mmCIF file of N, CA and C in Angstrom:
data_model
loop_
_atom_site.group_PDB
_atom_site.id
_atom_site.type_symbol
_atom_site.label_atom_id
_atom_site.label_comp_id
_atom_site.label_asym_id
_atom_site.label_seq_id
_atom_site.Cartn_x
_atom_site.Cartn_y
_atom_site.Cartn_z
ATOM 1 N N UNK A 1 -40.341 -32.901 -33.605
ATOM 2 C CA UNK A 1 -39.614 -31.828 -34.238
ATOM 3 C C UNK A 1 -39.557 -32.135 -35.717
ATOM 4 N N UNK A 2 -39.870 -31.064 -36.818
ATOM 5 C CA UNK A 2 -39.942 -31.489 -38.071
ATOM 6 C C UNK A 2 -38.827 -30.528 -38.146
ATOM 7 N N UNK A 3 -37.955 -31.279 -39.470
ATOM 8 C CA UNK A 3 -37.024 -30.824 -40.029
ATOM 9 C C UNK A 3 -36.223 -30.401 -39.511
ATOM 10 N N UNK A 4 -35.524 -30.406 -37.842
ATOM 11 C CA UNK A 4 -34.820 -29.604 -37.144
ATOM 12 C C UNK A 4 -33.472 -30.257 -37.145
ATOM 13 N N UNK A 5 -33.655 -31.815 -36.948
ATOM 14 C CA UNK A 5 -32.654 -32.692 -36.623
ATOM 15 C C UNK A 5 -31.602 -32.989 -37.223
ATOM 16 N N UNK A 6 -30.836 -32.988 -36.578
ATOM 17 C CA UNK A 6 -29.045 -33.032 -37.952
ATOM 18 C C UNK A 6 -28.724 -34.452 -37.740
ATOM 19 N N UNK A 7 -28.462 -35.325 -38.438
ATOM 20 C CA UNK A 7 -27.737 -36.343 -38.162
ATOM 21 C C UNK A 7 -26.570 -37.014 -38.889
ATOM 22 N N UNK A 8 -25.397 -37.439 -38.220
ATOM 23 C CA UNK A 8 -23.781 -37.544 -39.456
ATOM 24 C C UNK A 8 -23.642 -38.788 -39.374
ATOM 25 N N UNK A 9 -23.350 -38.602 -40.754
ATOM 26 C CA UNK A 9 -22.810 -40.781 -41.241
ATOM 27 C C UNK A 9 -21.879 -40.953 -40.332
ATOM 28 N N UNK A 10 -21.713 -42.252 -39.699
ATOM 29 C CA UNK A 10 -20.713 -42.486 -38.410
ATOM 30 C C UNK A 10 -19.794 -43.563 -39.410
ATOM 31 N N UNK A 11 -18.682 -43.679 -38.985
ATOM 32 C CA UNK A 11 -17.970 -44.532 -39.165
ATOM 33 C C UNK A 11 -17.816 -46.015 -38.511
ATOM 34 N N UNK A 12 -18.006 -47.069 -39.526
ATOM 35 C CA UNK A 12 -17.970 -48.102 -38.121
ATOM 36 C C UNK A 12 -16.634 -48.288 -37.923
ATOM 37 N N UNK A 13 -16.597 -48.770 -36.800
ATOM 38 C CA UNK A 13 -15.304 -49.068 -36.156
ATOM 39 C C UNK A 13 -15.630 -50.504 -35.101
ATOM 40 N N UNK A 14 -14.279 -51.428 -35.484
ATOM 41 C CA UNK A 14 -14.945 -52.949 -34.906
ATOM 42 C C UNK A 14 -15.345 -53.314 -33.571
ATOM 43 N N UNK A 15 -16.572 -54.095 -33.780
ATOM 44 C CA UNK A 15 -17.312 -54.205 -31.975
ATOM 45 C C UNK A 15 -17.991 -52.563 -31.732
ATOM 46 N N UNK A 16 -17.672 -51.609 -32.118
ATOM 47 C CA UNK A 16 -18.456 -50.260 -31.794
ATOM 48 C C UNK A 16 -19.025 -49.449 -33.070
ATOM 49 N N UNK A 17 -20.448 -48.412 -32.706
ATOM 50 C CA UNK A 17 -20.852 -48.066 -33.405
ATOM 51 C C UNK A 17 -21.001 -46.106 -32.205
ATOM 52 N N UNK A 18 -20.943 -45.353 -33.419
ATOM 53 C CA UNK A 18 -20.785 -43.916 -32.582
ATOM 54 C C UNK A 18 -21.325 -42.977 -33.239
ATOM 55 N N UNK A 19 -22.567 -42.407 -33.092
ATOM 56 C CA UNK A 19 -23.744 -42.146 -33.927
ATOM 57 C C UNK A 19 -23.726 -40.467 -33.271
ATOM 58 N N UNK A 20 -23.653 -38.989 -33.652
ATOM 59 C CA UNK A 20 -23.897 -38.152 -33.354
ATOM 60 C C UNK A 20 -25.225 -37.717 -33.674
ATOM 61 N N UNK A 21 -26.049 -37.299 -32.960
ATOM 62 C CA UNK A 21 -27.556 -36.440 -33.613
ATOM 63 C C UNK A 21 -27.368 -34.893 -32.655
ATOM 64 N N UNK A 22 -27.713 -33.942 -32.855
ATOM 65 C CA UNK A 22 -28.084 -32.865 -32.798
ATOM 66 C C UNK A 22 -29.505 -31.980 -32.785
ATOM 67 N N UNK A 23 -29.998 -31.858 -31.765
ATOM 68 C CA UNK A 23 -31.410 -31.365 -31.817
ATOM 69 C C UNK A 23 -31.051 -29.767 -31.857
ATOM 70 N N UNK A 24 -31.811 -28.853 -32.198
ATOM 71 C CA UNK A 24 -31.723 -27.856 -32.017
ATOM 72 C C UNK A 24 -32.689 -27.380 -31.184
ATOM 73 N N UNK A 25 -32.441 -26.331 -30.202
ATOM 74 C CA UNK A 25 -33.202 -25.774 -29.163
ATOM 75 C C UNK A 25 -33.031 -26.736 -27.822
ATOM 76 N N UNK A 26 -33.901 -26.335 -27.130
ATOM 77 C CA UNK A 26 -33.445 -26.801 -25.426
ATOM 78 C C UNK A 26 -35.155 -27.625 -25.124
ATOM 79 N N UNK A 27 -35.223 -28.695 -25.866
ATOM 80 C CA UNK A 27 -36.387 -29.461 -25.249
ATOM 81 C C UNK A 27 -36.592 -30.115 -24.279
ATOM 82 N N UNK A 28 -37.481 -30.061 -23.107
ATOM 83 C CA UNK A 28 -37.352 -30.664 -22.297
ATOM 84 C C UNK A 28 -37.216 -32.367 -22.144
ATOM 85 N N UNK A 29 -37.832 -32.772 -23.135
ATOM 86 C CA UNK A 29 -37.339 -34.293 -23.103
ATOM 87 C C UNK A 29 -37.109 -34.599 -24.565
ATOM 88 N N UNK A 30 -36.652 -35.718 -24.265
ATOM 89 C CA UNK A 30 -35.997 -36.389 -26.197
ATOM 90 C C UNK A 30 -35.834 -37.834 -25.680
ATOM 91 N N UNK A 31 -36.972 -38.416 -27.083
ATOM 92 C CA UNK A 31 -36.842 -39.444 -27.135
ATOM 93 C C UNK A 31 -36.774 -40.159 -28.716
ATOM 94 N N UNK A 32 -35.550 -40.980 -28.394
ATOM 95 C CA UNK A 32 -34.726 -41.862 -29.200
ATOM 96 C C UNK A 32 -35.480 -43.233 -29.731
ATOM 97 N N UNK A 33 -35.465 -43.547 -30.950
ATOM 98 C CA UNK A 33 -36.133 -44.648 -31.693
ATOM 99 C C UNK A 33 -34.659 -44.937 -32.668
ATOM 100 N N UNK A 34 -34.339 -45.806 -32.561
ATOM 101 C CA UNK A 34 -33.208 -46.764 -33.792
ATOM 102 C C UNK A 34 -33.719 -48.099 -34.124
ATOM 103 N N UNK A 35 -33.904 -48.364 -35.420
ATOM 104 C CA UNK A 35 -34.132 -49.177 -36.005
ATOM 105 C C UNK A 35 -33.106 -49.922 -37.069
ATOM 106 N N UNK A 36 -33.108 -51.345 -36.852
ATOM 107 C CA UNK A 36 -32.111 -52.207 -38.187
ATOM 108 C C UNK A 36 -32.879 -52.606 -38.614
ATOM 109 N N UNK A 37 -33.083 -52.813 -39.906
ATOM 110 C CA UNK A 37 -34.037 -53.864 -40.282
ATOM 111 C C UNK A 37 -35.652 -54.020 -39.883
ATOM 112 N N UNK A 38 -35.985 -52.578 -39.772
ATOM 113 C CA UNK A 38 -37.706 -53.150 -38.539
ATOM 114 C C UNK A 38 -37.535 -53.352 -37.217
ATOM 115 N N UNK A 39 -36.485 -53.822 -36.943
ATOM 116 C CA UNK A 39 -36.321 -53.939 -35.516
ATOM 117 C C UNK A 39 -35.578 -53.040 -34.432
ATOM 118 N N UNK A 40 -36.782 -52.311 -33.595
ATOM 119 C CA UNK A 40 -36.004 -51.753 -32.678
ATOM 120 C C UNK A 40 -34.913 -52.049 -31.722
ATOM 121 N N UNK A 41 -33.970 -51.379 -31.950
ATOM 122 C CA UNK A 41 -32.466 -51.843 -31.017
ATOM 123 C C UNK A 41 -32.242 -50.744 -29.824
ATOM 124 N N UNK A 42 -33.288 -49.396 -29.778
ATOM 125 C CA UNK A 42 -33.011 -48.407 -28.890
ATOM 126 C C UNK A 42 -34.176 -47.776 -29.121
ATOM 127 N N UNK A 43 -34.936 -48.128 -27.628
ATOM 128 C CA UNK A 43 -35.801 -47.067 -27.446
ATOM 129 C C UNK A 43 -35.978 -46.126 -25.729
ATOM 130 N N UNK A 44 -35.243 -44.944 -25.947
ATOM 131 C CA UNK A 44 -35.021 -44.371 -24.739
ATOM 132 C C UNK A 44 -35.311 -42.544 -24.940
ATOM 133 N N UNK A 45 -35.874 -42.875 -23.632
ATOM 134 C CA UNK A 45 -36.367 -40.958 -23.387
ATOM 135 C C UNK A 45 -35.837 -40.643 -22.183
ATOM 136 N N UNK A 46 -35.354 -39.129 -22.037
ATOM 137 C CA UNK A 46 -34.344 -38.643 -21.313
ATOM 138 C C UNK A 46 -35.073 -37.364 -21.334
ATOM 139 N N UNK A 47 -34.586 -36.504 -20.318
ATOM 140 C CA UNK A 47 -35.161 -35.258 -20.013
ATOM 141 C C UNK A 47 -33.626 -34.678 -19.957
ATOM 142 N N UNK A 48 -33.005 -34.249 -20.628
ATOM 143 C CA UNK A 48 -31.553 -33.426 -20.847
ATOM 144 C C UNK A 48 -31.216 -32.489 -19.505
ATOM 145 N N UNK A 49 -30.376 -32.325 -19.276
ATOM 146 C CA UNK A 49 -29.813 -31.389 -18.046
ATOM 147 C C UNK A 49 -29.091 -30.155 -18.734
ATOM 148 N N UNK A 50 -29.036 -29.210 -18.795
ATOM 149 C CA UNK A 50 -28.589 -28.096 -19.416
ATOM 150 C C UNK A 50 -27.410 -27.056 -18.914
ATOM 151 N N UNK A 51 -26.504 -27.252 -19.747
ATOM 152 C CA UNK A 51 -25.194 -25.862 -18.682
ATOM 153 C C UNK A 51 -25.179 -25.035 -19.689
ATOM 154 N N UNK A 52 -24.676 -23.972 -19.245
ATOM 155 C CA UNK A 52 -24.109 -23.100 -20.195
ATOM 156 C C UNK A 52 -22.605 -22.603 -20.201
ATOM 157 N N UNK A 53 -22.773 -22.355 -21.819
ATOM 158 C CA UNK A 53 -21.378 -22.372 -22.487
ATOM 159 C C UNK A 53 -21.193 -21.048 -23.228
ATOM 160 N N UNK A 54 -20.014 -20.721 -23.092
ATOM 161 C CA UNK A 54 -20.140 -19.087 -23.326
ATOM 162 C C UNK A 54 -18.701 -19.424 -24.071
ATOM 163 N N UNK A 55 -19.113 -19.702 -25.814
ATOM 164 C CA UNK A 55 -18.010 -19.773 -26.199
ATOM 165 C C UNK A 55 -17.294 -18.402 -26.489
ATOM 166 N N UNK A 56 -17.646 -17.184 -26.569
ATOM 167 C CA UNK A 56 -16.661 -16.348 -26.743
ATOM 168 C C UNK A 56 -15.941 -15.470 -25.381
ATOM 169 N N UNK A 57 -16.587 -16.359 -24.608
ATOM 170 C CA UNK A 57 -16.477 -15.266 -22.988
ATOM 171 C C UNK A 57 -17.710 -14.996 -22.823
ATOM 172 N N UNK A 58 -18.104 -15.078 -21.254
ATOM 173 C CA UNK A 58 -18.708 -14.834 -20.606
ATOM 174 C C UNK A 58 -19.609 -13.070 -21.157
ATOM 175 N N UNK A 59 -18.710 -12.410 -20.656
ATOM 176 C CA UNK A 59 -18.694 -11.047 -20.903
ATOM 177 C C UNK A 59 -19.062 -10.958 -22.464
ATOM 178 N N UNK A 60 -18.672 -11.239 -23.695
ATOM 179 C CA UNK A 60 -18.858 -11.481 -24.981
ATOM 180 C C UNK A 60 -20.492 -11.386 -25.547
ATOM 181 N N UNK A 61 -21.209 -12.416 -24.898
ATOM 182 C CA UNK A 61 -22.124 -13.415 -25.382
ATOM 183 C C UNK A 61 -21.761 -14.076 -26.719
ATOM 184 N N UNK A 62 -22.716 -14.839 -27.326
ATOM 185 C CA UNK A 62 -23.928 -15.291 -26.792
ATOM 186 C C UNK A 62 -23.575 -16.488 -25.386
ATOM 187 N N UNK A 63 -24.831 -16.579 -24.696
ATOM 188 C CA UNK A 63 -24.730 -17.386 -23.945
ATOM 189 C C UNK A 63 -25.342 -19.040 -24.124
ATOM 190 N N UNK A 64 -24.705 -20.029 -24.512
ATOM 191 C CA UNK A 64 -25.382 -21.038 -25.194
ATOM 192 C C UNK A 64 -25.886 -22.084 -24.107
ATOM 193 N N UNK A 65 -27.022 -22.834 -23.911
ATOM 194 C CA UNK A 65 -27.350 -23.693 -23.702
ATOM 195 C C UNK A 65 -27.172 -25.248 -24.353
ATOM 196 N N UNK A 66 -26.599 -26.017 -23.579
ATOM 197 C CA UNK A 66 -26.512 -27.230 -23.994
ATOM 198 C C UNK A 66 -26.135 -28.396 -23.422
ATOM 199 N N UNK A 67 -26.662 -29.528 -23.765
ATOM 200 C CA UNK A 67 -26.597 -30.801 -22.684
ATOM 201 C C UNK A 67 -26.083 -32.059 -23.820
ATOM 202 N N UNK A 68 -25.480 -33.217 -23.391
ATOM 203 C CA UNK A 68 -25.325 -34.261 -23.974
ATOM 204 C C UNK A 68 -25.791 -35.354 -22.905
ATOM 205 N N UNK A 69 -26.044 -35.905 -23.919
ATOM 206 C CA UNK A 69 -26.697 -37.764 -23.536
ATOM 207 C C UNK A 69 -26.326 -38.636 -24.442
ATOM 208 N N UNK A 70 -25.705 -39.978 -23.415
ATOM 209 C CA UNK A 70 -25.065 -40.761 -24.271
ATOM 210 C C UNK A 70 -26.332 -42.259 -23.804
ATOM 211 N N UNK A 71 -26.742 -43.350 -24.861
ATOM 212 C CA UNK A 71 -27.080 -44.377 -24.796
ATOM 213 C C UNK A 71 -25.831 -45.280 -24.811
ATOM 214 N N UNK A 72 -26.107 -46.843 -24.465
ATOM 215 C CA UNK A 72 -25.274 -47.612 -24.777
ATOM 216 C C UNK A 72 -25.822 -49.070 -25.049
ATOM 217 N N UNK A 73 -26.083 -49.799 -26.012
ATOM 218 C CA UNK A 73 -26.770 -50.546 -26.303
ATOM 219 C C UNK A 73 -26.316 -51.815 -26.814
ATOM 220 N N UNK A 74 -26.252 -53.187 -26.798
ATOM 221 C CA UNK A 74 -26.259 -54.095 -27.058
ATOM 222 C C UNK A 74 -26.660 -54.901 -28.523
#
């Protein structure tokens, strides 16, 4: 994906790190690369599961698609 990806400065907080990214659209898989220093610390691919969310009501639309996935890494 070029140029699609959002990603927000996280705050550290001690012993934990809590990183949001945002893809846009409903891809069937996504895969994750994090790097410190050159060195990979996370490399994982996931195929997302999808619900929908109807933030103004059902009846309203729009009807949104969307899934979360969490890593947890060492």
């Amino acid at each position: 994906m070029d140029g699609g990806v959002v990603t927000h400065q996280c705050d550290p907080v001690p012993t934990r790190l809590y990183e949001l990214i945002t893809v846009p659209g409903t891809p069937a898989q996504v895969h994750v690369w994090q790097y410190v220093d050159d060195t990979v610390i996370l490399d994982a691919a996931t195929a997302p599961s999808y619900g929908e969310v109807a933030p103004n009501g059902r009846e309203c639309g729009p009807i949104c698609r969307q899934a979360t996935v969490s890593w947890m890494f060492e």
